[in-house]
Amino acid sequence: MGSTIKDSIPDSIFHSISRHLIKSAHRAEDGYLSNEEEEDSITGDLFRSLRKGWAQPATINNEPWKWRLTTRKFRGKGELATESILGADGIIQVEIDGNQGSVIRKGMLFQAKKGWKYRNQKLVDQVAKMEEFAPESSAMFDYRPDGYRAFVGRVVLQSHGRPDMTMQRRLGEFLADIFLGCLVGRTDTYYDWDKRTLILAGHQPTYANIPVFLHPKYLAAIQIERK
């Protein structure tokens, strides 16, 4: 098996980020009742909880390391809205900014729902789109009053849109163990800050033969610097 993003992060930095993802996602669950009317409001509240300024720098093997978690919300409506094309509400990604300007990235598309209990064909269609453009790089977040949970995208497709409780993970643990742990996500799927568009593993969508610039509704970026 080839090297992963996880292999490029010192253990102490990896565990620091993992702890933050778990604790902040758990904390966000307390805001469900204040935002339960709209999935977008819940996602916005979740992302506010995930946000973190620069952590205290650490020197590891004589190299300085630091990390932060930033979030953005883009305009998400219109005929060519990213969700209508990709089936995704947003993307969560990791960026490692190394010496001499080198950057390693990995991203995961996600779709969010509230109270997923029954077969949902719309969700199947959305996940299928995400997997078309970024195979093995999608997830579904399910917000519930008793906690937030997550599923790997392919599990949603395998269950034909029915919730398989044996395959769920609490959202914080999913982000820390499954996403950050490099079980889901691709290094060729991420939001490019310079080009201001999503870069996708599959073919780039076009409209009238012109590439579409895609801005995810929600973007969370774990930014790690080694320099």
PDB file of N, CA and C in Angstrom, residues 1 9 19 29 49 62 66 92 122 125 139 144 146 160 178 183 188 193 195 203-204 208:
ATOM      1  N   MET A   1       0.852  -1.192   0.000  1.00  0.00           N
ATOM      2  CA  MET A   1       0.000   0.000   0.000  1.00  0.00           C
ATOM      3  C   MET A   1       0.887   1.241   0.000  1.00  0.00           C
ATOM      4  N   ILE A   9       2.291  13.056   8.405  1.00  0.00           N
ATOM      5  CA  ILE A   9       2.045  13.876   9.593  1.00  0.00           C
ATOM      6  C   ILE A   9       2.672  13.206  10.810  1.00  0.00           C
ATOM      7  N   ARG A  19      -7.978  14.587  18.224  1.00  0.00           N
ATOM      8  CA  ARG A  19      -8.682  14.949  19.459  1.00  0.00           C
ATOM      9  C   ARG A  19      -9.589  16.151  19.226  1.00  0.00           C
ATOM     10  N   GLU A  29     -22.988  18.764  18.693  1.00  0.00           N
ATOM     11  CA  GLU A  29     -24.266  18.064  18.865  1.00  0.00           C
ATOM     12  C   GLU A  29     -25.186  18.805  19.836  1.00  0.00           C
ATOM     13  N   SER A  49     -18.081  25.025  15.111  1.00  0.00           N
ATOM     14  CA  SER A  49     -17.475  24.283  16.213  1.00  0.00           C
ATOM     15  C   SER A  49     -16.129  23.679  15.810  1.00  0.00           C
ATOM     16  N   ASN A  62      13.603  18.586  14.858  1.00  0.00           N
ATOM     17  CA  ASN A  62      14.210  19.874  14.500  1.00  0.00           C
ATOM     18  C   ASN A  62      13.438  20.645  13.434  1.00  0.00           C
ATOM     19  N   LYS A  66       2.873  23.283  12.758  1.00  0.00           N
ATOM     20  CA  LYS A  66       1.688  23.880  13.360  1.00  0.00           C
ATOM     21  C   LYS A  66       0.489  23.567  12.468  1.00  0.00           C
ATOM     22  N   ILE A  92     -14.430  18.417   2.916  1.00  0.00           N
ATOM     23  CA  ILE A  92     -13.501  18.535   4.030  1.00  0.00           C
ATOM     24  C   ILE A  92     -12.149  18.060   3.516  1.00  0.00           C
ATOM     25  N   LYS A 122     -33.328  10.109  -3.229  1.00  0.00           N
ATOM     26  CA  LYS A 122     -32.591  11.349  -3.523  1.00  0.00           C
ATOM     27  C   LYS A 122     -31.170  11.260  -2.992  1.00  0.00           C
ATOM     28  N   ASP A 125     -29.066   9.095  -5.241  1.00  0.00           N
ATOM     29  CA  ASP A 125     -28.666   9.836  -6.447  1.00  0.00           C
ATOM     30  C   ASP A 125     -27.532  10.811  -6.146  1.00  0.00           C
ATOM     31  N   ALA A 139     -18.933  10.911   1.720  1.00  0.00           N
ATOM     32  CA  ALA A 139     -19.518  10.517   3.000  1.00  0.00           C
ATOM     33  C   ALA A 139     -20.887  11.155   3.141  1.00  0.00           C
ATOM     34  N   ARG A 144     -29.022  14.045  14.081  1.00  0.00           N
ATOM     35  CA  ARG A 144     -30.158  13.569  14.867  1.00  0.00           C
ATOM     36  C   ARG A 144     -30.093  14.182  16.259  1.00  0.00           C
ATOM     37  N   ASP A 146     -30.211  12.784  19.017  1.00  0.00           N
ATOM     38  CA  ASP A 146     -29.437  11.956  19.944  1.00  0.00           C
ATOM     39  C   ASP A 146     -27.973  11.831  19.527  1.00  0.00           C
ATOM     40  N   HIS A 160     -28.697   0.683  -0.786  1.00  0.00           N
ATOM     41  CA  HIS A 160     -29.771   1.233  -1.625  1.00  0.00           C
ATOM     42  C   HIS A 160     -30.540   2.354  -0.929  1.00  0.00           C
ATOM     43  N   ILE A 178     -11.668   7.743  10.174  1.00  0.00           N
ATOM     44  CA  ILE A 178     -11.915   7.316   8.800  1.00  0.00           C
ATOM     45  C   ILE A 178     -11.349   8.318   7.796  1.00  0.00           C
ATOM     46  N   LEU A 183      -8.837   6.384   5.363  1.00  0.00           N
ATOM     47  CA  LEU A 183      -9.634   5.280   4.855  1.00  0.00           C
ATOM     48  C   LEU A 183     -10.621   5.765   3.800  1.00  0.00           C
ATOM     49  N   ASP A 188      -6.341  13.608  -5.144  1.00  0.00           N
ATOM     50  CA  ASP A 188      -6.664  14.354  -6.370  1.00  0.00           C
ATOM     51  C   ASP A 188      -8.067  14.956  -6.317  1.00  0.00           C
ATOM     52  N   TRP A 193      -7.348  26.782  -3.858  1.00  0.00           N
ATOM     53  CA  TRP A 193      -7.535  28.170  -3.445  1.00  0.00           C
ATOM     54  C   TRP A 193      -7.122  29.137  -4.543  1.00  0.00           C
ATOM     55  N   LYS A 195      -7.008  28.544  -7.971  1.00  0.00           N
ATOM     56  CA  LYS A 195      -7.906  28.462  -9.123  1.00  0.00           C
ATOM     57  C   LYS A 195      -9.359  28.737  -8.734  1.00  0.00           C
ATOM     58  N   HIS A 203     -13.885  13.205 -14.214  1.00  0.00           N
ATOM     59  CA  HIS A 203     -13.860  14.272 -15.217  1.00  0.00           C
ATOM     60  C   HIS A 203     -14.482  15.550 -14.656  1.00  0.00           C
ATOM     61  N   GLN A 204     -13.917  16.666 -15.040  1.00  0.00           N
ATOM     62  CA  GLN A 204     -14.397  17.964 -14.570  1.00  0.00           C
ATOM     63  C   GLN A 204     -15.696  18.313 -15.307  1.00  0.00           C
ATOM     64  N   ALA A 208     -21.833  23.822 -21.772  1.00  0.00           N
ATOM     65  CA  ALA A 208     -21.598  24.338 -23.127  1.00  0.00           C
ATOM     66  C   ALA A 208     -20.115  24.198 -23.492  1.00  0.00           C
TER      67      ALA A 208
END
